[in-house]
mmCIF file of C-alpha atoms in Angstrom:
data_model
loop_
_atom_site.group_PDB
_atom_site.id
_atom_site.type_symbol
_atom_site.label_atom_id
_atom_site.label_comp_id
_atom_site.label_asym_id
_atom_site.label_seq_id
_atom_site.Cartn_x
_atom_site.Cartn_y
_atom_site.Cartn_z
ATOM 1 C CA ASP A 238 86.277 86.351 123.619
ATOM 2 C CA ALA A 239 83.879 88.785 122.630
ATOM 3 C CA LYS A 240 81.863 88.747 119.564
ATOM 4 C CA THR A 241 81.406 91.122 117.083
ATOM 5 C CA THR A 242 79.222 91.948 114.022
ATOM 6 C CA GLN A 243 80.032 94.157 110.866
ATOM 7 C CA PRO A 244 77.902 94.502 107.668
ATOM 8 C CA ASN A 245 78.658 92.267 104.797
ATOM 9 C CA SER A 246 79.115 94.460 102.363
ATOM 10 C CA MET A 247 79.632 98.285 101.620
ATOM 11 C CA GLU A 248 80.079 99.890 98.805
ATOM 12 C CA SER A 249 81.330 103.826 98.468
ATOM 13 C CA ASN A 250 82.905 105.965 95.418
ATOM 14 C CA GLU A 251 86.602 106.934 95.182
ATOM 15 C CA GLU A 252 87.669 110.357 97.336
ATOM 16 C CA GLU A 253 84.807 110.036 100.192
ATOM 17 C CA PRO A 254 84.548 109.455 103.651
ATOM 18 C CA VAL A 255 83.959 105.545 104.209
ATOM 19 C CA HIS A 256 82.412 104.779 107.736
ATOM 20 C CA LEU A 257 82.769 100.685 108.622
ATOM 21 C CA PRO A 258 80.555 99.967 111.863
ATOM 22 C CA CYS A 259 81.590 97.517 114.084
ATOM 23 C CA ASN A 260 79.537 95.981 117.034
ATOM 24 C CA HIS A 261 80.375 94.367 119.900
ATOM 25 C CA SER A 262 78.076 94.307 123.091
ATOM 26 C CA THR A 263 79.668 92.312 125.079
ATOM 27 C CA ILE A 264 82.999 93.564 124.831
ATOM 28 C CA SER A 265 85.262 93.347 128.594
ATOM 29 C CA GLY A 266 87.022 96.246 129.915
ATOM 30 C CA THR A 267 90.203 94.912 129.249
ATOM 31 C CA ASP A 268 89.167 94.289 125.296
ATOM 32 C CA TYR A 269 91.485 95.687 122.641
ATOM 33 C CA ILE A 270 89.299 96.842 119.047
ATOM 34 C CA HIS A 271 91.505 96.111 116.553
ATOM 35 C CA TRP A 272 90.825 96.624 112.210
ATOM 36 C CA TYR A 273 92.445 94.430 110.250
ATOM 37 C CA ARG A 274 91.883 94.885 106.279
ATOM 38 C CA GLN A 275 92.578 92.042 103.396
ATOM 39 C CA LEU A 276 93.297 92.782 99.909
ATOM 40 C CA PRO A 277 92.277 90.950 96.851
ATOM 41 C CA SER A 278 95.105 87.588 96.938
ATOM 42 C CA GLN A 279 96.711 88.953 99.565
ATOM 43 C CA GLY A 280 96.647 87.927 103.352
ATOM 44 C CA PRO A 281 95.408 90.225 105.689
ATOM 45 C CA GLU A 282 97.190 93.207 106.864
ATOM 46 C CA TYR A 283 96.602 95.321 110.723
ATOM 47 C CA VAL A 284 94.904 99.315 110.134
ATOM 48 C CA ILE A 285 94.808 99.903 113.929
ATOM 49 C CA HIS A 286 93.731 99.206 117.128
ATOM 50 C CA GLY A 287 92.297 100.991 120.528
ATOM 51 C CA LEU A 288 90.744 100.525 123.410
ATOM 52 C CA THR A 289 88.637 103.796 124.752
ATOM 53 C CA SER A 290 89.882 106.699 122.683
ATOM 54 C CA ASN A 291 89.442 107.116 119.584
ATOM 55 C CA VAL A 292 93.090 106.912 117.597
ATOM 56 C CA ASN A 293 94.822 108.363 113.871
ATOM 57 C CA ASN A 294 96.689 106.839 111.602
ATOM 58 C CA ARG A 295 98.718 107.511 108.939
ATOM 59 C CA MET A 296 95.933 104.464 107.255
ATOM 60 C CA ALA A 297 92.985 105.431 109.344
ATOM 61 C CA SER A 298 90.508 106.571 111.983
ATOM 62 C CA LEU A 299 88.923 105.144 114.975
ATOM 63 C CA ALA A 300 86.037 105.847 116.553
ATOM 64 C CA ILE A 301 85.209 104.470 119.913
ATOM 65 C CA ALA A 302 81.494 105.244 121.202
ATOM 66 C CA GLU A 303 81.137 106.396 124.832
ATOM 67 C CA ASP A 304 80.265 102.782 126.230
ATOM 68 C CA ARG A 305 82.669 100.946 123.778
ATOM 69 C CA LYS A 306 80.235 98.707 122.865
ATOM 70 C CA SER A 307 80.427 99.527 119.202
ATOM 71 C CA SER A 308 83.257 101.289 117.095
ATOM 72 C CA THR A 309 83.407 102.928 113.222
ATOM 73 C CA LEU A 310 87.049 103.073 111.119
ATOM 74 C CA ILE A 311 86.794 105.434 108.844
ATOM 75 C CA LEU A 312 88.323 106.013 106.259
ATOM 76 C CA HIS A 313 88.576 109.551 105.093
ATOM 77 C CA ARG A 314 89.712 109.823 101.058
ATOM 78 C CA ALA A 315 88.922 106.050 99.771
ATOM 79 C CA THR A 316 90.931 105.172 96.986
ATOM 80 C CA LEU A 317 90.207 102.097 94.800
ATOM 81 C CA ARG A 318 92.964 100.040 96.934
ATOM 82 C CA ASP A 319 91.001 100.483 99.364
ATOM 83 C CA ALA A 320 88.769 97.937 97.929
ATOM 84 C CA ALA A 321 88.808 95.010 100.334
ATOM 85 C CA VAL A 322 87.935 92.744 103.283
ATOM 86 C CA TYR A 323 87.438 94.258 106.937
ATOM 87 C CA TYR A 324 87.644 92.464 109.991
ATOM 88 C CA CYS A 325 87.110 94.234 113.234
ATOM 89 C CA ILE A 326 88.342 91.714 116.421
ATOM 90 C CA LEU A 327 88.690 92.183 120.057
ATOM 91 C CA ARG A 328 91.400 90.962 121.983
ATOM 92 C CA ASP A 329 92.410 91.124 125.501
ATOM 93 C CA PRO A 330 95.830 91.675 125.947
ATOM 94 C CA LEU A 331 95.667 89.881 129.253
ATOM 95 C CA ALA A 332 94.117 86.788 128.249
ATOM 96 C CA GLY A 333 96.922 84.507 129.300
ATOM 97 C CA ASN A 334 98.963 82.490 127.002
ATOM 98 C CA ASN A 335 95.879 82.370 125.006
ATOM 99 C CA ARG A 336 97.228 84.398 121.824
ATOM 100 C CA LYS A 337 94.162 83.724 119.712
ATOM 101 C CA LEU A 338 92.461 86.057 117.264
ATOM 102 C CA ILE A 339 88.787 85.447 116.358
ATOM 103 C CA TRP A 340 88.530 86.451 112.842
ATOM 104 C CA GLY A 341 84.413 86.572 111.763
ATOM 105 C CA LEU A 342 83.437 87.226 107.833
ATOM 106 C CA GLY A 343 84.687 91.036 108.147
ATOM 107 C CA THR A 344 82.869 93.698 105.916
ATOM 108 C CA SER A 345 83.571 93.243 101.926
ATOM 109 C CA LEU A 346 84.539 97.414 101.137
ATOM 110 C CA ALA A 347 83.566 98.337 97.037
ATOM 111 C CA VAL A 348 84.606 101.600 95.730
ATOM 112 C CA ASN A 349 83.422 102.431 92.708
ATOM 113 C CA PRO A 350 85.473 104.649 90.655
ATOM 114 C CA ASP B 1277 113.154 93.101 106.826
ATOM 115 C CA ALA B 1278 110.798 90.723 103.578
ATOM 116 C CA GLY B 1279 108.035 89.873 105.483
ATOM 117 C CA VAL B 1280 106.788 86.071 105.934
ATOM 118 C CA ILE B 1281 107.569 84.296 103.557
ATOM 119 C CA GLN B 1282 105.448 81.295 102.354
ATOM 120 C CA SER B 1283 105.934 78.779 99.537
ATOM 121 C CA PRO B 1284 104.853 77.384 97.002
ATOM 122 C CA ARG B 1285 102.817 79.726 96.273
ATOM 123 C CA HIS B 1286 100.494 78.093 93.902
ATOM 124 C CA GLU B 1287 100.088 73.625 94.540
ATOM 125 C CA VAL B 1288 97.476 71.572 92.549
ATOM 126 C CA THR B 1289 97.822 67.741 93.364
ATOM 127 C CA GLU B 1290 95.568 65.020 93.375
ATOM 128 C CA MET B 1291 93.838 63.475 95.995
ATOM 129 C CA GLY B 1292 95.747 60.764 98.049
ATOM 130 C CA GLN B 1293 98.868 62.898 97.672
ATOM 131 C CA GLU B 1294 100.760 64.428 100.222
ATOM 132 C CA VAL B 1295 101.346 68.074 100.557
ATOM 133 C CA THR B 1296 104.046 70.464 102.301
ATOM 134 C CA LEU B 1297 103.268 73.873 102.699
ATOM 135 C CA ARG B 1298 106.328 76.278 104.345
ATOM 136 C CA CYS B 1299 106.785 79.568 106.054
ATOM 137 C CA LYS B 1300 109.403 81.326 106.770
ATOM 138 C CA PRO B 1301 108.354 83.656 109.598
ATOM 139 C CA ILE B 1302 109.547 87.409 110.329
ATOM 140 C CA SER B 1303 113.312 87.326 111.784
ATOM 141 C CA GLY B 1304 112.925 87.746 115.673
ATOM 142 C CA HIS B 1305 108.922 87.330 115.764
ATOM 143 C CA ASP B 1306 108.852 84.050 118.371
ATOM 144 C CA TYR B 1307 105.073 83.272 117.815
ATOM 145 C CA LEU B 1308 103.921 82.248 114.418
ATOM 146 C CA PHE B 1309 100.330 80.781 113.164
ATOM 147 C CA TRP B 1310 99.217 79.019 110.595
ATOM 148 C CA TYR B 1311 95.294 79.862 109.250
ATOM 149 C CA ARG B 1312 93.110 78.603 106.712
ATOM 150 C CA GLN B 1313 91.069 80.105 104.633
ATOM 151 C CA THR B 1314 87.880 79.365 102.447
ATOM 152 C CA MET B 1315 84.495 81.060 101.577
ATOM 153 C CA MET B 1316 82.372 79.126 103.244
ATOM 154 C CA ARG B 1317 83.975 79.308 106.760
ATOM 155 C CA GLY B 1318 86.463 82.194 105.931
ATOM 156 C CA LEU B 1319 89.826 82.747 108.270
ATOM 157 C CA GLU B 1320 90.058 80.184 110.308
ATOM 158 C CA LEU B 1321 93.425 79.593 113.181
ATOM 159 C CA LEU B 1322 94.310 75.988 112.203
ATOM 160 C CA ILE B 1323 97.479 76.105 115.666
ATOM 161 C CA TYR B 1324 100.686 78.357 116.979
ATOM 162 C CA PHE B 1325 103.592 78.250 117.973
ATOM 163 C CA ASN B 1326 105.222 80.228 121.021
ATOM 164 C CA ASN B 1327 109.507 79.595 120.472
ATOM 165 C CA ASN B 1328 109.178 76.744 118.329
ATOM 166 C CA VAL B 1329 107.195 75.383 120.342
ATOM 167 C CA PRO B 1330 103.194 74.099 119.642
ATOM 168 C CA ILE B 1331 100.535 75.772 122.113
ATOM 169 C CA ASP B 1332 97.178 75.637 120.361
ATOM 170 C CA ASP B 1333 96.679 72.933 117.416
ATOM 171 C CA SER B 1334 92.760 72.527 118.407
ATOM 172 C CA GLY B 1335 92.079 74.474 114.946
ATOM 173 C CA MET B 1336 93.454 71.222 113.243
ATOM 174 C CA PRO B 1337 90.878 69.269 111.269
ATOM 175 C CA GLU B 1338 92.293 66.108 112.260
ATOM 176 C CA ASP B 1339 95.022 63.489 111.910
ATOM 177 C CA ARG B 1340 95.757 64.392 108.276
ATOM 178 C CA PHE B 1341 97.095 67.867 109.183
ATOM 179 C CA SER B 1342 100.401 68.195 111.159
ATOM 180 C CA ALA B 1343 102.768 71.611 111.697
ATOM 181 C CA LYS B 1344 105.910 71.166 113.484
ATOM 182 C CA MET B 1345 108.522 74.541 113.821
ATOM 183 C CA PRO B 1346 112.310 72.713 113.874
ATOM 184 C CA ASN B 1347 113.561 76.270 114.442
ATOM 185 C CA ALA B 1348 112.890 79.659 114.668
ATOM 186 C CA SER B 1349 112.812 80.791 111.011
ATOM 187 C CA PHE B 1350 111.092 78.216 109.808
ATOM 188 C CA SER B 1351 108.045 75.682 109.565
ATOM 189 C CA THR B 1352 105.788 73.763 107.868
ATOM 190 C CA LEU B 1353 102.273 72.644 107.291
ATOM 191 C CA LYS B 1354 101.998 68.762 106.156
ATOM 192 C CA ILE B 1355 98.447 67.511 104.882
ATOM 193 C CA GLN B 1356 98.592 63.585 103.825
ATOM 194 C CA PRO B 1357 96.844 62.131 101.989
ATOM 195 C CA SER B 1358 94.962 65.411 100.997
ATOM 196 C CA GLU B 1359 91.580 65.423 100.367
ATOM 197 C CA PRO B 1360 89.276 67.652 97.989
ATOM 198 C CA ARG B 1361 87.263 69.704 101.160
ATOM 199 C CA ASP B 1362 91.313 70.684 102.256
ATOM 200 C CA SER B 1363 91.173 73.179 98.898
ATOM 201 C CA ALA B 1364 91.863 76.657 100.181
ATOM 202 C CA VAL B 1365 94.273 79.239 100.969
ATOM 203 C CA TYR B 1366 96.551 78.797 103.613
ATOM 204 C CA PHE B 1367 97.762 81.760 105.775
ATOM 205 C CA CYS B 1368 101.187 81.651 108.216
ATOM 206 C CA ALA B 1369 101.120 84.316 110.424
ATOM 207 C CA SER B 1370 103.920 85.613 112.793
ATOM 208 C CA SER B 1371 104.375 88.420 116.079
ATOM 209 C CA ASP B 1372 106.727 89.458 118.730
ATOM 210 C CA GLN B 1373 105.503 89.039 122.375
ATOM 211 C CA GLY B 1374 106.474 92.794 122.259
ATOM 212 C CA SER B 1375 103.815 93.500 119.100
ATOM 213 C CA TRP B 1376 101.228 90.613 120.790
ATOM 214 C CA LEU B 1377 101.389 92.810 124.006
ATOM 215 C CA ALA B 1378 101.060 95.864 122.877
ATOM 216 C CA LYS B 1379 99.134 96.024 119.531
ATOM 217 C CA ASN B 1380 98.041 92.270 119.021
ATOM 218 C CA ILE B 1381 99.466 92.738 115.433
ATOM 219 C CA GLN B 1382 100.502 89.666 113.474
ATOM 220 C CA TYR B 1383 101.804 89.984 110.009
ATOM 221 C CA PHE B 1384 100.915 87.521 107.711
ATOM 222 C CA GLY B 1385 102.453 86.564 104.785
ATOM 223 C CA ALA B 1386 101.170 86.404 101.134
ATOM 224 C CA GLY B 1387 99.238 82.655 101.698
ATOM 225 C CA THR B 1388 99.330 79.242 99.856
ATOM 226 C CA ARG B 1389 96.534 78.653 97.253
ATOM 227 C CA LEU B 1390 96.192 74.708 97.202
ATOM 228 C CA SER B 1391 93.740 73.115 95.163
ATOM 229 C CA VAL B 1392 93.443 68.860 95.926
ATOM 230 C CA LEU B 1393 91.672 67.184 92.441
#
């Protein structure tokens, strides 16, 4: 699986937008970009995913670079509840029966009141 | 649905004792995953099942670890004998074929925090 690189930590203020970057320079043409987040003392939860086009859902937006070598998770108005570790993961749904998700250490987001 | 249910939430045991962690996946999901999370190594996949059959156990640390899935609604992860270095948070996750192909979504339980003294 292709590797992703994320900053170890980021900080934001409440009600301000947050842009969480992810580099994936070795991404293949069939890799989807997935984001999960892990709130304190909880298991990871799915946030959003995309292939080529930018994506929006109720939780966040995903902006994907034209060359797909990087992407950005956008939280439009950070709240204290958004303080979590955010993971960027690549996965090829056509990769046979290998269902593994390879997790890095993610970005720890702190939100200041 | 109640989501993925893990028990116990916390387990404290002494070195050498047997530990059994339990997981009930979301009804209808045909993939089940066991993960271990530590500060140093992050989230590591230990093993995963498809339709109750173990598919990949390459992440299982050693023979002291074993996992079973006797039916579609229950799985166990056993450590025997336990050691202090096994202290971690253990997560169970489940997924269904539709979700996997479409979104690769895994749904996680709240985890079991294991402390081996």
